Coordinates of C-alpha atoms in Angstrom, one line a residue:
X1 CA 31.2 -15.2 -35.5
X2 CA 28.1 -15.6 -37.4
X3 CA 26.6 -17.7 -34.5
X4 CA 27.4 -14.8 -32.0
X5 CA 25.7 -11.9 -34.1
X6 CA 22.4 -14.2 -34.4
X7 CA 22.8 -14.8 -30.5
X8 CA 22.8 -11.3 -30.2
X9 CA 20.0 -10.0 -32.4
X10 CA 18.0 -12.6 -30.4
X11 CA 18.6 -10.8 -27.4
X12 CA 18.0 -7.4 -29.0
X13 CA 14.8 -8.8 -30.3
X14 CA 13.9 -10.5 -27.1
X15 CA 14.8 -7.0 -25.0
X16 CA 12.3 -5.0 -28.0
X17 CA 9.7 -7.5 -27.1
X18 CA 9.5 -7.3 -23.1
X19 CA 10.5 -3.3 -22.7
X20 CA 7.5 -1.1 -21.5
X21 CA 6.2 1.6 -23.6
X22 CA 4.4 3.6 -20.8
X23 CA 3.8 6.7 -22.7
X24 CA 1.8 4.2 -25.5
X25 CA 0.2 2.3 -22.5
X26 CA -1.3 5.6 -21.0
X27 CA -2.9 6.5 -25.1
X28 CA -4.4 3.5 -25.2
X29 CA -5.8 3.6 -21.5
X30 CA -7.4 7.4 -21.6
X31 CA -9.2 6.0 -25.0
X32 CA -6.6 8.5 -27.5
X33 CA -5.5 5.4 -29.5
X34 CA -7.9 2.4 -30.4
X35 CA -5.0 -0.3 -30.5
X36 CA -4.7 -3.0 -32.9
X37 CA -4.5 -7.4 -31.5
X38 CA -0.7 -6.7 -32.4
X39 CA -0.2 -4.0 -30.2
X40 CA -2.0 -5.6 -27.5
X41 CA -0.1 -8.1 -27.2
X42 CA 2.9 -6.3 -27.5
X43 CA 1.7 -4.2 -24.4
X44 CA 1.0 -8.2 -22.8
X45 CA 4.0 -9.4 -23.9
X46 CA 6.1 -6.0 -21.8
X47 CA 4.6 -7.5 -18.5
X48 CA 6.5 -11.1 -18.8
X49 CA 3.5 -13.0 -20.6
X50 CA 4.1 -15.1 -24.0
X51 CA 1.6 -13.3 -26.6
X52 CA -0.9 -16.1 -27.1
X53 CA -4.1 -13.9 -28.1
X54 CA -5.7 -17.3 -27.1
X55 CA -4.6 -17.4 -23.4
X56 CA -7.1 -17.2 -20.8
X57 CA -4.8 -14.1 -19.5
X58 CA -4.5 -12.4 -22.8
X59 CA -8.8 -12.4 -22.2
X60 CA -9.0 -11.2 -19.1
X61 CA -6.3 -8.0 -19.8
X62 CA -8.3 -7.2 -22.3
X63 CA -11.6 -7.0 -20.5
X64 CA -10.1 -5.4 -17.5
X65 CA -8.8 -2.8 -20.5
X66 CA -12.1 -1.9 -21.9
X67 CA -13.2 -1.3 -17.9
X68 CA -10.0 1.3 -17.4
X69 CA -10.9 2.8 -20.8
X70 CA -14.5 3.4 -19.5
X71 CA -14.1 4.6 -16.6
X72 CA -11.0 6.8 -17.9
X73 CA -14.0 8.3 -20.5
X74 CA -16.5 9.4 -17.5
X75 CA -16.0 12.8 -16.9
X76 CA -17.9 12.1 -13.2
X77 CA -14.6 10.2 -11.9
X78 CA -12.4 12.1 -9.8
X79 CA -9.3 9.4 -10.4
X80 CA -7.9 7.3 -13.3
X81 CA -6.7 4.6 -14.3
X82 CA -3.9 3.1 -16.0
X83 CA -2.6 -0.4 -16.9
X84 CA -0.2 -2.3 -14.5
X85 CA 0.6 -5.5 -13.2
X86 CA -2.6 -6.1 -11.4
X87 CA -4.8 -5.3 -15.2
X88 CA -3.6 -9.0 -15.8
X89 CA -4.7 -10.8 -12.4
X90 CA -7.6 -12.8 -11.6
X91 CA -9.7 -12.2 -8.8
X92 CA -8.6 -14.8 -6.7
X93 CA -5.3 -13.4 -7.5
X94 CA -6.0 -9.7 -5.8
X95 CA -8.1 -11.2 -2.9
X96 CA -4.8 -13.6 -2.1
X97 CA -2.6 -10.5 -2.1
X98 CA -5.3 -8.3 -0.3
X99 CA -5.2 -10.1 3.2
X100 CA -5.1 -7.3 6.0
X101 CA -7.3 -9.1 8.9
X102 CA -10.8 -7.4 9.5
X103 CA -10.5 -4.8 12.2
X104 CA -14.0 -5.5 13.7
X105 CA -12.3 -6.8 17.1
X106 CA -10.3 -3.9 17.2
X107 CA -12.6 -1.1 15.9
X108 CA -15.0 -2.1 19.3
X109 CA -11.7 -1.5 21.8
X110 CA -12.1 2.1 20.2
X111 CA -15.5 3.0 20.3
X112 CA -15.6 6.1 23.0
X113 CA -14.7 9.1 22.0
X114 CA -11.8 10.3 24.4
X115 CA -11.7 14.2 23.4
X116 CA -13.0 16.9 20.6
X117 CA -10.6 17.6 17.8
X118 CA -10.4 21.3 16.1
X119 CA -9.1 21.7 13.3
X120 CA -9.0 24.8 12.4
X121 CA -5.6 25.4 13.8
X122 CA -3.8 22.6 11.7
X123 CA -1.9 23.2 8.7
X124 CA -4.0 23.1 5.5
X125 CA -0.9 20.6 4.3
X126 CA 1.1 17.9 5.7
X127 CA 3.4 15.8 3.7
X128 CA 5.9 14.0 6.0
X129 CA 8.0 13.1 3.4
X130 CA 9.4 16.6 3.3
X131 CA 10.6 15.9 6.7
X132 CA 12.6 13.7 5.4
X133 CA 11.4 10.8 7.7
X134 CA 9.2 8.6 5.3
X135 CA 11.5 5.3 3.6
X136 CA 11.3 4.9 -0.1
X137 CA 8.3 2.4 -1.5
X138 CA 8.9 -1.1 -0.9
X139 CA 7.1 -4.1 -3.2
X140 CA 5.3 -7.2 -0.9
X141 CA 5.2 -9.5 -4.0
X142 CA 2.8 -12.0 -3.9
X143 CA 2.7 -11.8 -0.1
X144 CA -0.8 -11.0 1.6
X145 CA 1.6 -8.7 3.8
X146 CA 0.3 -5.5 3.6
X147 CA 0.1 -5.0 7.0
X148 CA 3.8 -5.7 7.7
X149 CA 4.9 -2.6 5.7
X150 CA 2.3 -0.4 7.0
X151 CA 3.9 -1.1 10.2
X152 CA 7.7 -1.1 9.2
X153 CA 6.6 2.7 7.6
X154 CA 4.8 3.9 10.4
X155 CA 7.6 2.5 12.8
X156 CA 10.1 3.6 10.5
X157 CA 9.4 7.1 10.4
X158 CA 8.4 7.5 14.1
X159 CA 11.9 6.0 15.5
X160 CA 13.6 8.4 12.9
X161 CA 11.0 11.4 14.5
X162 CA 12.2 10.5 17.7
X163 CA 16.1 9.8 17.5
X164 CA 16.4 12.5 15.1
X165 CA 18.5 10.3 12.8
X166 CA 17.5 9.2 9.0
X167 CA 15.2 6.3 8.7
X168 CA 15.9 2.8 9.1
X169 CA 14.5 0.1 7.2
X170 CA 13.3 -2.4 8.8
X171 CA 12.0 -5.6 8.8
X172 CA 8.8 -7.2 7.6
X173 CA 10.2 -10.4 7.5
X174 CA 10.3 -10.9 11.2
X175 CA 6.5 -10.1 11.9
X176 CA 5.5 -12.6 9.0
X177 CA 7.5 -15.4 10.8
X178 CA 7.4 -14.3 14.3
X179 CA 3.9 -12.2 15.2
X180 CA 1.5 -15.0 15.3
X181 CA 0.7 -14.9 18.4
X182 CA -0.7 -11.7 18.2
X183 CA -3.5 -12.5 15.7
X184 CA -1.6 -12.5 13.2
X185 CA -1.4 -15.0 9.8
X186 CA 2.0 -13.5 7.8
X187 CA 1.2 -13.7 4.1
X188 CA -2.4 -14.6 5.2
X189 CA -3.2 -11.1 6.8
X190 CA -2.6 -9.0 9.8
X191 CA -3.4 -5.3 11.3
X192 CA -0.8 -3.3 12.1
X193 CA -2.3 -2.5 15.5
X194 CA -1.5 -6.1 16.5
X195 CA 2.1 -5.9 15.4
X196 CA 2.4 -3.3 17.4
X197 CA 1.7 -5.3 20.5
X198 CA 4.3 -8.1 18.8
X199 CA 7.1 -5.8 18.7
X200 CA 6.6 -4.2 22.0
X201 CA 6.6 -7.6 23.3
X202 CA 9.5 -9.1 21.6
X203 CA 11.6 -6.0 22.6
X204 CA 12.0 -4.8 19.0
X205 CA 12.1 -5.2 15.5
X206 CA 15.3 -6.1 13.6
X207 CA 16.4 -3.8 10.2
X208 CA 15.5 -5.2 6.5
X209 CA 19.5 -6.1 5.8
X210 CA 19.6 -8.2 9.2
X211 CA 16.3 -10.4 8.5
X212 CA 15.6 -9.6 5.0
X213 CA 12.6 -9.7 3.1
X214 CA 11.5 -13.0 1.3
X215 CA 7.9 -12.7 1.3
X216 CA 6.9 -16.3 2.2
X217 CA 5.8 -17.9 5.6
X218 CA 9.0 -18.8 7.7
X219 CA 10.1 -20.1 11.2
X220 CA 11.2 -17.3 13.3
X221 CA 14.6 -16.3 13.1
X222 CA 14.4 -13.3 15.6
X223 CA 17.8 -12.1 17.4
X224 CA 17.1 -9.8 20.0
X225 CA 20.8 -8.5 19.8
X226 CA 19.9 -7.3 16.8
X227 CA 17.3 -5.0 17.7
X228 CA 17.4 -1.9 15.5
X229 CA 13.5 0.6 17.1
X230 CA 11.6 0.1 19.7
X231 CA 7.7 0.1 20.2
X232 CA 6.8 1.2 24.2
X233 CA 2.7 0.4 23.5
X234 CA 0.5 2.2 20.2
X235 CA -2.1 4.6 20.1
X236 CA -5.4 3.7 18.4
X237 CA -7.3 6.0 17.1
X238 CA -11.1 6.3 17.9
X239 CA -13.4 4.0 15.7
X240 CA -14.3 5.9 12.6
X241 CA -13.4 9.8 13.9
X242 CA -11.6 11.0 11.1
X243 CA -10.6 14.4 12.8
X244 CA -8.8 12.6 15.4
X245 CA -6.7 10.9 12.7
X246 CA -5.9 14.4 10.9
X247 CA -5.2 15.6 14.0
X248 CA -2.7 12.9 15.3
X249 CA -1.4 13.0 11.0
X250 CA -0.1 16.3 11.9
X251 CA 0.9 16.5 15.4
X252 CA 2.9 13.4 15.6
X253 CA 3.6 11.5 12.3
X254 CA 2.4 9.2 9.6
X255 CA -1.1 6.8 10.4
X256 CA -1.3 2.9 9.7
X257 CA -4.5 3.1 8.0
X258 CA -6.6 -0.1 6.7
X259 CA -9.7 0.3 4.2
X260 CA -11.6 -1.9 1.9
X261 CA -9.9 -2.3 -1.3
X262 CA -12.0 -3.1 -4.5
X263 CA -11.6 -4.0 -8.0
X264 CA -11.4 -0.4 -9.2
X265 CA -8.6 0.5 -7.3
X266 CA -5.9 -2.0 -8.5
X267 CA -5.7 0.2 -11.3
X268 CA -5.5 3.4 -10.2
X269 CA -2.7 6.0 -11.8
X270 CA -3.7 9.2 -10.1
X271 CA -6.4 11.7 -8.8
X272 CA -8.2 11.5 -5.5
X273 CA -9.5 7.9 -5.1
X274 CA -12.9 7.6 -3.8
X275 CA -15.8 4.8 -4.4
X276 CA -19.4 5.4 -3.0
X277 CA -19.9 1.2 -3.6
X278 CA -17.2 0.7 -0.9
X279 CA -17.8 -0.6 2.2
X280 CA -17.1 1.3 5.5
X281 CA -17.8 -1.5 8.0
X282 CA -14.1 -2.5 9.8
X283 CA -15.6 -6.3 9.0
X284 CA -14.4 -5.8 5.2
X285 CA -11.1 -3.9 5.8
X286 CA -8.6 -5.9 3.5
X287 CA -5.8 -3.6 2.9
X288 CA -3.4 -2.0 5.2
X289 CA -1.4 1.1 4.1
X290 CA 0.1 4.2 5.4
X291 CA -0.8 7.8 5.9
X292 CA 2.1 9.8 5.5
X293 CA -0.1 13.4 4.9
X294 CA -2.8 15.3 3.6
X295 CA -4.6 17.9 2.1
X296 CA -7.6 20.1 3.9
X297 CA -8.0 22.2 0.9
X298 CA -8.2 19.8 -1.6
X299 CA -9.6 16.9 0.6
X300 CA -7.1 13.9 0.4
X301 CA -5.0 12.4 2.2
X302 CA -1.5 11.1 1.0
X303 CA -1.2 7.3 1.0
X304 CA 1.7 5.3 1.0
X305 CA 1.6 1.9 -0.5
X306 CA 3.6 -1.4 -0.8
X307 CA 2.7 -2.3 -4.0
X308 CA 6.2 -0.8 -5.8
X309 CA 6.8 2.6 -7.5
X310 CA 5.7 1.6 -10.6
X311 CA 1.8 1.5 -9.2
X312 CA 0.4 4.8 -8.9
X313 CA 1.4 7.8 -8.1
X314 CA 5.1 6.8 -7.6
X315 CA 4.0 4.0 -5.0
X316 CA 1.6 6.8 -3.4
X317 CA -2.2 7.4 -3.8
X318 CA -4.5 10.0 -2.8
X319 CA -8.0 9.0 -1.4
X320 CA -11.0 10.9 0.0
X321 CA -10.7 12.8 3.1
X322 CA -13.5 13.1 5.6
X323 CA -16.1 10.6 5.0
X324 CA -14.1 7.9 6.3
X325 CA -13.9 6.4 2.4
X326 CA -14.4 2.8 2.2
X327 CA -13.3 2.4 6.5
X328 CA -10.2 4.1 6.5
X329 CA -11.0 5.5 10.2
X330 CA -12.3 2.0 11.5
X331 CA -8.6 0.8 12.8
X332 CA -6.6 3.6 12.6
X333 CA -3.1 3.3 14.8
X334 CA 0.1 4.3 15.1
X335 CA 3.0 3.3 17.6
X336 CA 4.6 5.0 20.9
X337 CA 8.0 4.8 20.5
X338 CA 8.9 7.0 24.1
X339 CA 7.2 7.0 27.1
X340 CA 6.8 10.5 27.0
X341 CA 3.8 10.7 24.7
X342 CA 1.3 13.0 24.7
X343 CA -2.2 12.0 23.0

């Protein structure tokens, strides 16, 4: 008996030990409370890491800290930051998970400008979510698959748009085994754009419960009898022309979007992102993502990403609209899922 009761205040202690105090974590980030070597490694310990204040880890989640804390302090950033699973990765950590392919290729296909866009007669606000047609935030792991869930989103909501029933999920599993030949790498990196041409090739893509998710390079498992949406072709939008992408966010549905993602952005909690340092040349696009909205009045747009709910705004992000921050408009696309399109 006495055996059991020490098992279990173990466990109780254990469970004490790894559970996330997110209210603390957001004091200490915004600079309110200057926290003792105990209670940093208490917050280290609530991410899965043994507290050795010695650890290499431990080091580098503290410097990344005192950078979130700055930039938190500047009254001159529009955004902030918080602390989440990517404060405690290295470098070559982020760059492995950051792996969208480069759009230069693409972004010269889409360099003539096909038509003038007005906006004036859009809606100050779009949020497809209230439509009911965007799928809940998924997580790629470790995976440099961004690009697989920007394109399960965007194809998600656009078969839902079109059959009129609730979203699917589908897979990103069968374009990180089976889109290679498209220019594609799975975990490795991809663009959207080019899965697009994969799945209207292949005849389809399967749902997420048929070829699930495991977020590490397979051999191709596709069944075509298990075909779940379609793609007919995909419409890219013209290299770097941002009112042609707010234009095609509100008439027709959510944008794969891809943009240069730096250091300062793993962390962000909320706000309008936007970095002047960032490049806007499609040869530096390393994150895919999707646009599900935005905002005219308060200049954003409304970003879905695949990085899990607990990062960000619930999974989302808001980033600068119109000045084409850090690329976003280099290899915009989006795919045709009738033949009966209209551009």
């Amino acid at each position: 008996m006495r055996q059991t009761i020490l098992i279990a205040v173990l466990v109780l202690c254990a469970a004490s030990v790894i559970a996330r105090n997110v209210t603390f974590e957001q004091e200490v980030a915004h600079g309110r409370h200057n926290p003792t070597e105990a209670e940093l490694l208490k917050i280290f310990a609530s991410f899965g890491f043994h507290p050795n204040p010695l650890s290499d880890r431990f080091r580098l989640f503290k410097k990344r800290l005192t950078n979130i804390i700055k930039h938190n302090l500047n009254p001159h950033k529009k955004f902030t930051q918080k602390i989440n699973k990517f404060t405690f990765k290295t470098q070559e950590e982020i760059r492995s998970l950051n792996a969208a392919q480069n759009c230069s290729a693409t972004a010269r296909e889409n360099m003539s400008v096909k038509k003038t866009y007005n906006l004036k007669d859009l809606p100050q606000y779009v949020d497809w979510r209230t439509k009911g047609v965007v799928t809940p935030v998924k997580d790629q792991g470790e995976c440099g698959s961004c690009w697989t869930f920007s394109t399960t989103g965007a194809l998600e909501s656009h078969w839902a748009l079109h059959t009129g029933n609730a979203p699917l999920l589908l897979s990103e599993q069968q374009l990180i085994d089976c889109a290679g030949a498209f220019n594609n790498f799975g975990c490795d990196g991809g663009l959207p754009s080019q899965a697009y041409e994969y799945i209207s090739y292949a005849g389809g893509l399967e749902t997420e419960g048929d070829y699930p998710y495991e977020g590490t390079d397979n051999s191709c498992e596709f069944n075509r009898a298990q075909v779940a949406a379609k793609v007919v072709s995909s419409y890219n939008i013209t290299f770097q022309d941002e009112n042609e992408l707010i234009y095609h966010l509100a008439t027709v549905g959510p944008v794969s979007i891809a943009y240069e993602c730096t250091d300062d952005f793993m962390d962000y909690e909320g706000g309008i992102y936007s970095n002047p340092s960032c490049s806007k040349s499609p040869e530096d696009v390393n994150h895919a993502v999707l646009a599900v909205g935005y905002n005219l009045t308060g200049n954003y747009y409304i970003v879905k990403n695949s990085w899990g709910e607990d990062w960000g705004i619930n999974g989302y992000f808001y980033i600068e609209l119109g000045s084409n921050m850090c690329g976003l408009a280099d290899c915009a696309s989006y795919p045709i899922v009738h033949t009966h399109h209209e551009q």
